[in-house]
CSV table of C-alpha atoms in Angstrom, one decimal:
chain,number,residue,atom,x,y,z
A,1464,MET,CA,101.8,126.8,65.5
A,1465,ALA,CA,105.3,125.5,64.8
A,1466,LYS,CA,105.9,123.6,61.5
A,1467,LYS,CA,105.5,119.9,62.0
A,1468,THR,CA,107.6,117.1,60.5
A,1469,PRO,CA,105.6,115.1,57.9
A,1470,ILE,CA,104.7,111.5,58.6
A,1471,ALA,CA,107.0,110.0,56.0
A,1472,PRO,CA,110.4,111.5,56.9
A,1473,GLY,CA,112.2,109.9,54.0
A,1474,PRO,CA,115.9,109.0,54.6
A,1475,ARG,CA,116.6,106.2,57.0
A,1476,ASP,CA,118.9,108.1,59.3
A,1477,GLU,CA,116.3,110.9,59.7
A,1478,ARG,CA,113.9,108.2,60.9
A,1479,GLY,CA,116.4,107.2,63.5
A,1480,VAL,CA,116.9,110.8,64.6
A,1481,LEU,CA,113.2,111.4,64.9
A,1482,SER,CA,112.3,108.2,66.7
A,1483,ALA,CA,115.2,108.9,69.2
A,1484,ARG,CA,113.8,112.4,69.7
A,1485,ILE,CA,110.3,110.9,70.4
A,1486,VAL,CA,111.6,108.3,72.8
A,1487,ARG,CA,113.6,111.0,74.7
A,1488,ALA,CA,110.5,113.1,75.0
A,1489,ALA,CA,108.4,110.1,76.0
A,1490,ARG,CA,110.9,109.2,78.7
A,1491,ASP,CA,110.7,112.7,80.2
A,1492,GLU,CA,106.9,112.8,80.0
A,1493,PHE,CA,106.4,109.4,81.6
A,1494,ALA,CA,109.1,110.2,84.3
A,1495,GLN,CA,107.4,113.5,85.1
A,1496,ASN,CA,103.7,112.6,84.8
A,1497,GLY,CA,103.4,108.8,85.2
A,1498,TRP,CA,101.3,106.7,82.9
A,1499,ALA,CA,97.9,108.3,83.4
A,1500,GLY,CA,99.3,111.9,83.1
A,1501,THR,CA,101.1,111.3,79.8
A,1502,THR,CA,99.4,111.7,76.4
A,1503,LEU,CA,100.8,110.9,72.9
A,1504,ARG,CA,99.8,114.4,72.0
A,1505,ALA,CA,102.0,115.9,74.7
A,1506,VAL,CA,104.9,113.7,73.7
A,1507,ALA,CA,104.5,114.7,70.1
A,1508,ARG,CA,104.5,118.4,71.2
A,1509,ALA,CA,107.6,118.0,73.3
A,1510,ALA,CA,109.4,116.2,70.5
A,1511,ASP,CA,108.1,118.8,68.0
A,1512,VAL,CA,106.6,116.2,65.6
A,1513,ASP,CA,103.1,115.4,64.4
A,1514,PRO,CA,101.2,113.1,66.7
A,1515,ALA,CA,100.5,110.9,63.7
A,1516,LEU,CA,104.2,110.2,63.5
A,1517,VAL,CA,104.3,109.0,67.1
A,1518,TYR,CA,101.4,106.6,66.3
A,1519,HIS,CA,103.2,105.6,63.1
A,1520,TYR,CA,106.4,104.6,64.9
A,1521,TYR,CA,105.0,103.2,68.2
A,1522,GLY,CA,101.5,102.1,67.5
A,1523,SER,CA,100.0,103.0,70.9
A,1524,LYS,CA,100.8,104.5,74.3
A,1525,GLU,CA,101.8,101.1,75.5
A,1526,GLY,CA,104.3,100.7,72.6
A,1527,LEU,CA,105.7,104.1,73.4
A,1528,LEU,CA,106.0,103.3,77.1
A,1529,ASP,CA,107.8,100.1,76.1
A,1530,ALA,CA,110.4,102.0,74.1
A,1531,ALA,CA,110.8,104.7,76.7
A,1532,THR,CA,111.4,102.3,79.6
A,1533,ALA,CA,113.8,99.9,77.9
A,1534,PRO,CA,117.0,100.1,79.9
A,1535,PRO,CA,120.0,101.2,77.6
A,1536,GLN,CA,122.4,98.4,76.8
A,1537,ARG,CA,125.4,100.3,78.1
A,1538,TRP,CA,123.6,100.6,81.5
A,1539,LEU,CA,123.1,96.8,81.7
A,1540,GLU,CA,126.8,96.3,80.9
A,1541,ASN,CA,127.8,98.9,83.4
A,1542,VAL,CA,125.8,97.2,86.2
A,1543,ALA,CA,127.2,93.8,85.2
A,1544,LYS,CA,130.7,95.3,85.4
A,1545,THR,CA,130.0,96.8,88.8
A,1546,TRP,CA,129.0,93.3,90.2
A,1547,ALA,CA,132.4,92.1,89.1
A,1548,THR,CA,134.1,94.5,91.6
A,1549,PRO,CA,136.2,92.7,94.3
A,1550,VAL,CA,133.8,91.8,97.2
A,1551,SER,CA,135.6,94.0,99.7
A,1552,GLU,CA,134.9,97.2,97.6
A,1553,LEU,CA,131.5,96.1,96.2
A,1554,GLY,CA,129.3,98.1,98.5
A,1555,ARG,CA,130.9,101.4,97.6
A,1556,ALA,CA,131.0,100.5,93.9
A,1557,LEU,CA,127.3,99.8,93.9
A,1558,VAL,CA,126.5,103.2,95.4
A,1559,GLU,CA,128.8,104.9,93.0
A,1560,THR,CA,127.1,103.2,90.1
A,1561,LEU,CA,123.7,104.3,91.4
A,1562,LEU,CA,124.8,107.9,91.7
A,1563,ALA,CA,126.3,107.8,88.2
A,1564,SER,CA,123.3,106.2,86.6
A,1565,TRP,CA,120.9,108.7,87.9
A,1566,ALA,CA,123.2,111.6,86.9
A,1567,ASP,CA,123.3,110.3,83.3
A,1568,ASP,CA,120.9,112.2,81.1
A,1569,GLU,CA,119.7,109.1,79.3
A,1570,ILE,CA,119.8,106.5,82.0
A,1571,GLY,CA,118.4,108.7,84.8
A,1572,PRO,CA,115.2,109.6,83.0
A,1573,THR,CA,114.8,105.9,81.9
A,1574,LEU,CA,115.0,104.7,85.5
A,1575,ARG,CA,112.7,107.4,86.6
A,1576,ALA,CA,110.2,106.5,83.9
A,1577,VAL,CA,110.3,102.8,84.9
A,1578,LEU,CA,109.7,103.6,88.6
A,1579,GLN,CA,107.0,106.2,87.8
A,1580,THR,CA,105.0,103.9,85.6
A,1581,ALA,CA,105.6,100.6,87.5
A,1582,ALA,CA,102.2,100.9,89.1
A,1583,HIS,CA,100.4,101.3,85.8
A,1584,GLU,CA,99.7,97.7,84.9
A,1585,GLN,CA,101.0,94.2,85.2
A,1586,SER,CA,103.2,94.4,82.1
A,1587,THR,CA,105.2,97.4,83.4
A,1588,ARG,CA,105.5,95.9,86.9
A,1589,GLU,CA,106.8,92.8,85.1
A,1590,LYS,CA,109.4,94.9,83.4
A,1591,LEU,CA,110.5,96.4,86.7
A,1592,ARG,CA,110.7,92.9,88.1
A,1593,LEU,CA,112.8,91.7,85.2
A,1594,ILE,CA,115.2,94.7,85.6
A,1595,VAL,CA,115.6,93.9,89.3
A,1596,GLU,CA,115.9,90.2,88.9
A,1597,ARG,CA,118.2,90.1,85.9
A,1598,SER,CA,120.2,93.3,86.2
A,1599,LEU,CA,120.3,94.1,89.9
A,1600,MET,CA,120.2,90.6,91.4
A,1601,GLY,CA,120.9,88.3,88.5
A,1602,VAL,CA,124.6,88.9,87.9
A,1603,SER,CA,125.8,89.0,91.5
A,1604,GLN,CA,128.3,86.3,92.7
A,1605,LEU,CA,127.5,86.5,96.4
A,1606,GLY,CA,126.6,84.1,99.1
A,1607,ASP,CA,127.0,80.4,99.9
A,1608,ASP,CA,124.3,79.0,97.6
A,1609,GLU,CA,121.7,80.2,95.1
A,1610,ARG,CA,119.1,81.2,97.7
A,1611,ASP,CA,121.7,83.0,99.8
A,1612,ARG,CA,122.9,84.8,96.7
A,1613,LEU,CA,119.4,85.9,95.8
A,1614,VAL,CA,118.5,87.0,99.3
A,1615,ARG,CA,121.7,89.1,99.6
A,1616,SER,CA,121.2,90.7,96.2
A,1617,GLY,CA,117.5,91.2,96.9
A,1618,LEU,CA,118.4,93.1,100.2
A,1619,ILE,CA,120.9,95.2,98.3
A,1620,SER,CA,118.4,96.0,95.6
A,1621,SER,CA,115.8,96.9,98.3
A,1622,GLN,CA,118.2,99.5,99.8
A,1623,LEU,CA,119.2,100.9,96.4
A,1624,LEU,CA,115.7,101.1,95.1
A,1625,GLY,CA,114.2,102.7,98.2
A,1626,PHE,CA,117.0,105.3,98.3
A,1627,ALA,CA,116.6,106.1,94.6
A,1628,LEU,CA,112.9,106.6,95.0
A,1629,MET,CA,113.3,108.9,98.0
A,1630,ARG,CA,116.2,110.9,96.5
A,1631,TYR,CA,115.3,111.1,92.8
A,1632,VAL,CA,111.6,110.3,92.3
A,1633,TRP,CA,109.9,111.6,95.5
A,1634,GLN,CA,112.7,114.1,96.2
A,1635,ILE,CA,112.3,113.9,100.0
A,1636,GLU,CA,114.7,116.2,101.9
A,1637,PRO,CA,117.4,116.1,103.2
A,1638,VAL,CA,117.9,112.8,101.3
A,1639,ALA,CA,117.5,114.5,97.9
A,1640,SER,CA,120.2,117.1,98.6
A,1641,MET,CA,122.8,114.9,100.4
A,1642,SER,CA,126.2,115.2,98.7
A,1643,ASP,CA,127.5,112.1,96.8
A,1644,VAL,CA,130.3,111.8,99.4
A,1645,GLU,CA,127.7,111.7,102.2
A,1646,VAL,CA,125.6,109.2,100.4
A,1647,ILE,CA,128.5,106.8,99.9
A,1648,ALA,CA,129.6,107.1,103.5
A,1649,ALA,CA,126.1,106.5,104.7
A,1650,ILE,CA,125.0,103.6,102.5
A,1651,ALA,CA,128.1,101.7,101.3
A,1652,PRO,CA,128.7,100.0,104.7
A,1653,ASN,CA,125.1,98.8,104.9
A,1654,LEU,CA,125.4,97.3,101.5
A,1655,GLN,CA,128.7,95.7,102.5
A,1656,ARG,CA,126.9,93.9,105.4
A,1657,TYR,CA,124.4,92.5,102.9
A,1658,ILE,CA,127.3,91.5,100.6
A,1659,GLU,CA,129.5,89.6,103.1
A,1660,GLY,CA,128.1,90.0,106.6
A,1661,ASP,CA,126.2,87.7,108.8
A,1662,ILE,CA,122.5,88.2,107.8
A,1663,GLY,CA,121.3,85.4,110.0
A,1664,SER,CA,120.1,83.0,107.3
B,86,MET,CA,72.4,91.3,88.2
B,87,ALA,CA,72.6,91.6,92.0
B,88,LYS,CA,70.2,94.0,93.7
B,89,LYS,CA,71.9,97.4,94.2
B,90,THR,CA,71.6,99.6,97.2
B,91,PRO,CA,69.6,102.8,96.5
B,92,ILE,CA,71.4,106.2,96.5
B,93,ALA,CA,69.8,107.6,99.6
B,94,PRO,CA,70.4,104.8,102.2
B,95,GLY,CA,68.5,106.5,104.9
B,96,PRO,CA,69.8,105.9,108.5
B,97,ARG,CA,73.1,107.6,109.4
B,98,ASP,CA,74.9,104.4,110.4
B,99,GLU,CA,73.9,102.6,107.2
B,100,ARG,CA,75.7,105.4,105.4
B,101,GLY,CA,78.8,104.8,107.5
B,102,VAL,CA,78.7,101.1,106.7
B,103,LEU,CA,78.2,101.7,103.0
B,104,SER,CA,81.0,104.3,102.7
B,105,ALA,CA,83.4,102.1,104.6
B,106,ARG,CA,82.5,99.2,102.2
B,107,ILE,CA,83.2,101.5,99.3
B,108,VAL,CA,86.5,102.7,100.7
B,109,ARG,CA,87.6,99.1,101.4
B,110,ALA,CA,86.8,98.1,97.8
B,111,ALA,CA,88.6,101.2,96.4
B,112,ARG,CA,91.7,100.5,98.5
B,113,ASP,CA,91.8,97.0,97.0
B,114,GLU,CA,91.2,98.2,93.5
B,115,PHE,CA,93.8,100.9,93.6
B,116,ALA,CA,96.3,98.6,95.3
B,117,GLN,CA,95.8,96.0,92.7
B,118,ASN,CA,95.4,98.0,89.5
B,119,GLY,CA,97.0,101.4,90.2
B,120,TRP,CA,95.3,104.7,89.3
B,121,ALA,CA,94.9,104.2,85.6
B,122,GLY,CA,93.6,100.6,86.0
B,123,THR,CA,90.8,101.5,88.5
B,124,THR,CA,87.3,102.6,87.6
B,125,LEU,CA,84.6,103.9,89.8
B,126,ARG,CA,82.3,101.3,88.2
B,127,ALA,CA,84.7,98.5,89.2
B,128,VAL,CA,84.8,99.8,92.7
B,129,ALA,CA,81.0,100.0,92.9
B,130,ARG,CA,80.8,96.4,91.6
B,131,ALA,CA,83.3,95.2,94.2
B,132,ALA,CA,81.5,97.0,97.0
B,133,ASP,CA,78.1,95.8,95.6
B,134,VAL,CA,76.6,99.3,95.4
B,135,ASP,CA,75.3,101.4,92.6
B,136,PRO,CA,78.0,103.5,90.9
B,137,ALA,CA,75.9,106.6,91.5
B,138,LEU,CA,76.4,106.0,95.2
B,139,VAL,CA,80.1,106.1,94.8
B,140,TYR,CA,79.8,109.5,93.0
B,141,HIS,CA,77.4,110.7,95.6
B,142,TYR,CA,79.8,110.0,98.5
B,143,TYR,CA,83.2,110.8,96.9
B,144,GLY,CA,82.4,113.1,94.0
B,145,SER,CA,85.2,111.8,91.7
B,146,LYS,CA,87.9,109.2,91.2
B,147,GLU,CA,90.3,111.7,92.9
B,148,GLY,CA,88.0,112.0,95.9
B,149,LEU,CA,87.8,108.2,96.2
B,150,LEU,CA,91.6,107.9,95.9
B,151,ASP,CA,91.9,110.4,98.6
B,152,ALA,CA,89.7,108.5,101.0
B,153,ALA,CA,91.3,105.1,100.0
B,154,THR,CA,94.8,106.3,100.7
B,155,ALA,CA,94.3,108.1,104.0
B,156,PRO,CA,96.5,106.4,106.5
B,157,PRO,CA,94.4,105.0,109.4
B,158,GLN,CA,94.8,107.0,112.7
B,159,ARG,CA,95.7,103.8,114.6
B,160,TRP,CA,98.6,103.2,112.2
B,161,LEU,CA,100.0,106.8,112.7
B,162,GLU,CA,99.8,106.2,116.5
B,163,ASN,CA,101.5,102.9,116.1
B,164,VAL,CA,104.4,104.3,114.1
B,165,ALA,CA,104.8,107.2,116.7
B,166,LYS,CA,104.8,104.6,119.5
B,167,THR,CA,107.5,102.6,117.7
B,168,TRP,CA,109.7,105.6,117.4
B,169,ALA,CA,109.6,105.9,121.2
B,170,THR,CA,111.3,102.5,121.6
B,171,PRO,CA,114.6,102.7,123.4
B,172,VAL,CA,117.3,103.4,120.9
B,173,SER,CA,119.2,100.1,121.4
B,174,GLU,CA,116.1,98.2,120.3
B,175,LEU,CA,114.7,100.6,117.7
B,176,GLY,CA,116.0,98.9,114.6
B,177,ARG,CA,114.3,95.6,115.4
B,178,ALA,CA,111.1,97.4,116.5
B,179,LEU,CA,110.9,99.3,113.2
B,180,VAL,CA,111.1,96.1,111.2
B,181,GLU,CA,108.5,94.4,113.4
B,182,THR,CA,106.1,97.4,112.9
B,183,LEU,CA,106.7,97.2,109.1
B,184,LEU,CA,105.9,93.5,109.1
B,185,ALA,CA,102.8,93.9,111.3
B,186,SER,CA,101.5,96.9,109.3
B,187,TRP,CA,101.6,95.0,106.0
B,188,ALA,CA,100.0,92.0,107.6
B,189,ASP,CA,97.1,94.1,108.9
B,190,ASP,CA,94.0,93.8,106.6
B,191,GLU,CA,93.2,97.5,106.7
B,192,ILE,CA,96.7,99.1,106.9
B,193,GLY,CA,98.4,96.7,104.4
B,194,PRO,CA,96.0,97.6,101.5
B,195,THR,CA,96.2,101.3,102.3
B,196,LEU,CA,100.0,101.3,102.2
B,197,ARG,CA,99.9,99.3,99.0
B,198,ALA,CA,97.3,101.7,97.5
B,199,VAL,CA,99.5,104.7,98.4
B,200,LEU,CA,102.6,103.2,96.8
B,201,GLN,CA,100.8,101.9,93.7
B,202,THR,CA,99.2,105.3,93.0
B,203,ALA,CA,102.1,107.5,94.0
B,204,ALA,CA,103.2,108.0,90.4
B,205,HIS,CA,99.7,109.1,89.3
B,206,GLU,CA,100.0,112.8,89.9
B,207,GLN,CA,101.5,115.5,92.0
B,208,SER,CA,98.9,115.4,94.7
B,209,THR,CA,99.3,111.7,95.4
B,210,ARG,CA,103.1,112.0,95.4
B,211,GLU,CA,102.6,114.9,97.8
B,212,LYS,CA,100.6,112.6,100.1
B,213,LEU,CA,103.3,110.0,100.0
B,214,ARG,CA,105.9,112.6,100.8
B,215,LEU,CA,103.8,113.8,103.8
B,216,ILE,CA,103.4,110.2,105.1
B,217,VAL,CA,107.2,109.7,104.9
B,218,GLU,CA,108.1,113.1,106.3
B,219,ARG,CA,105.5,113.3,109.1
B,220,SER,CA,105.0,109.6,110.0
B,221,LEU,CA,108.3,107.9,109.1
B,222,MET,CA,110.8,110.7,109.7
B,223,GLY,CA,108.9,113.3,111.6
B,224,VAL,CA,108.6,111.7,115.0
B,225,SER,CA,112.0,110.2,115.4
B,226,GLN,CA,114.3,111.4,118.1
B,227,LEU,CA,117.7,110.5,116.6
B,228,GLY,CA,120.9,112.2,115.9
B,229,ASP,CA,122.9,115.2,117.0
B,230,ASP,CA,120.9,118.0,115.4
B,231,GLU,CA,117.9,118.5,113.2
B,232,ARG,CA,119.6,117.7,109.9
B,233,ASP,CA,121.3,114.6,111.3
B,234,ARG,CA,117.9,113.5,112.7
B,235,LEU,CA,116.3,113.9,109.2
B,236,VAL,CA,119.2,112.2,107.4
B,237,ARG,CA,119.1,109.2,109.7
B,238,SER,CA,115.3,108.8,109.6
B,239,GLY,CA,115.4,109.4,105.8
B,240,LEU,CA,118.0,106.6,105.4
B,241,ILE,CA,115.8,104.3,107.6
B,242,SER,CA,112.7,105.2,105.5
B,243,SER,CA,114.6,104.4,102.3
B,244,GLN,CA,115.5,100.9,103.5
B,245,LEU,CA,111.9,100.2,104.8
B,246,LEU,CA,110.2,101.6,101.7
B,247,GLY,CA,112.5,99.8,99.3
B,248,PHE,CA,112.0,96.5,101.2
B,249,ALA,CA,108.2,97.0,101.4
B,250,LEU,CA,108.0,97.6,97.6
B,251,MET,CA,110.1,94.5,96.8
B,252,ARG,CA,108.4,92.2,99.2
B,253,TYR,CA,104.8,93.3,99.1
B,254,VAL,CA,104.2,95.4,96.0
B,255,TRP,CA,106.5,94.0,93.3
B,256,GLN,CA,106.7,90.6,95.1
B,257,ILE,CA,110.2,89.8,94.0
B,258,GLU,CA,111.5,86.4,95.2
B,259,PRO,CA,113.1,85.3,97.4
B,260,VAL,CA,112.5,88.6,99.3
B,261,ALA,CA,108.7,88.1,99.1
B,262,SER,CA,108.7,84.8,100.9
B,263,MET,CA,111.5,85.3,103.5
B,264,SER,CA,110.2,84.5,106.9
B,265,ASP,CA,109.6,87.3,109.4
B,266,VAL,CA,112.5,86.0,111.5
B,267,GLU,CA,114.8,86.1,108.5
B,268,VAL,CA,113.7,89.6,107.6
B,269,ILE,CA,114.3,90.9,111.2
B,270,ALA,CA,117.8,89.2,111.3
B,271,ALA,CA,118.7,90.7,107.9
B,272,ILE,CA,117.4,94.2,108.2
B,273,ALA,CA,117.3,95.3,111.9
B,274,PRO,CA,121.1,95.6,112.2
B,275,ASN,CA,121.3,97.8,109.1
B,276,LEU,CA,118.6,100.1,110.5
B,277,GLN,CA,120.5,100.1,113.9
B,278,ARG,CA,123.5,101.5,112.1
B,279,TYR,CA,121.4,104.3,110.6
B,280,ILE,CA,120.0,104.9,114.1
B,281,GLU,CA,123.1,105.2,116.2
B,282,GLY,CA,126.1,104.3,114.0
B,283,ASP,CA,128.8,106.4,112.4
B,284,ILE,CA,127.2,107.4,109.1
B,285,GLY,CA,130.1,109.8,108.2
B,286,SER,CA,128.2,113.1,108.3
C-alpha cells in the first residue's frame, strides 16, 4: 500500500494543496460515478490521502459534494462577461463559452459533477437551479421586460444544457464528436433567435 | 399499521395488479428522490404492500429501477408516429408530443424517473442513451445522409431534453409555468431549423 499523508499536515499551504487535491479527485469521482457510486474511500484513494483526512476537511460526503460542485469564481466571471457581448454576436459567444468551459480541466469536471449529481437530492438540485438562475439566466440583458428576459434566457439555457448533457455527459454520437466549428454553425443561430427573434410572447 | 398483502397473492391477474401498483409507486419514488433517495421499503409503503413482495417480484433495487424506467410501448409508438409527420409541420408536432408525453400520468413519471436516475450508474445512463438513440433520433427521416440525419435528430433531442429538464425536472421559472401555446411558439421554429434549415454541415 502507498504511503498515506498523515491527518495533521502541518504548514498552512500544504493544507491548501491537499484539500485542492481532494476536491479535484472528488470532482472526477462524482462526475464519473454520480452521487451513489462515489465513496469517500475512493476519493481518498484517488487523491492519495488517508480517508480520515477527507473526513477531517469536509466532514461528510455531502460536504465533499458541496466543495466539488462549487462553480469556480473565474467561470462565473467568464459567463457574466459573455452576457455583455453585443446582442448581434451573443448567440455565437454563448456557444463558444460553452465549448471553452467544458474543455477547461477544472470547469469541465465541475459542470459534469453538478449535472451528474443533480438528481441526488433536493439540495443539489437547488444548487443546479441557482447556477442556472443566477449564472445562466440572471445576468442577461435581453427582452422587453423582466418576464421576457427570463423566458429568453431560460430558453437559451435549455438549449445549452441539453446540448452539454448529450455531448459531454451522456456522450451520444454524433453529437459528442461534432467539431467546434460544426457546433457553432448549428446552434448559434438558434440561440440568436431566442436572443432577439420573435418568440411569440 | 395497514394490513399488508401476503407474498403469494394467488390468482394470476391479482399478481398483475400488484406488480403494476409497485411499478407505479417505484416510478414516483425514483422520479421524486432519484436513485440514492429511494428505498424498496418506501416503495412498498407507497404501494401498500409488504417489502418482501417487492423483493419477490423485482429481486433488487436495480430490478425495480429497470421496471420503473422502461418506456411504455404506446409512448414508443407515439414518438415513431410523430416522426412520420410531414416535414413542414414536424417541429410543431415534436413539441406537442413532448408536452403531451409529460402531461400523461404514466409516461410523464417514467421520463422523469429516467432523467432523475440517469446519473446513477452506467446501466441507467446506457438506457437513457438507448431511448435517445432509438426513440428520439433513430426513427427520424431527415437530412441528406446518415450522419446528417443523426446530427439533425441529435440537435432536436438536445433542445427537447434540455427543455424537459428545465420545465419538468428542475422546474426553473418562468420556463416551468409557460403555457403550452407559448412553448410551441417559442420552440417549434428552432426545431424546424434543425429539421430542414442550413445547419452549416
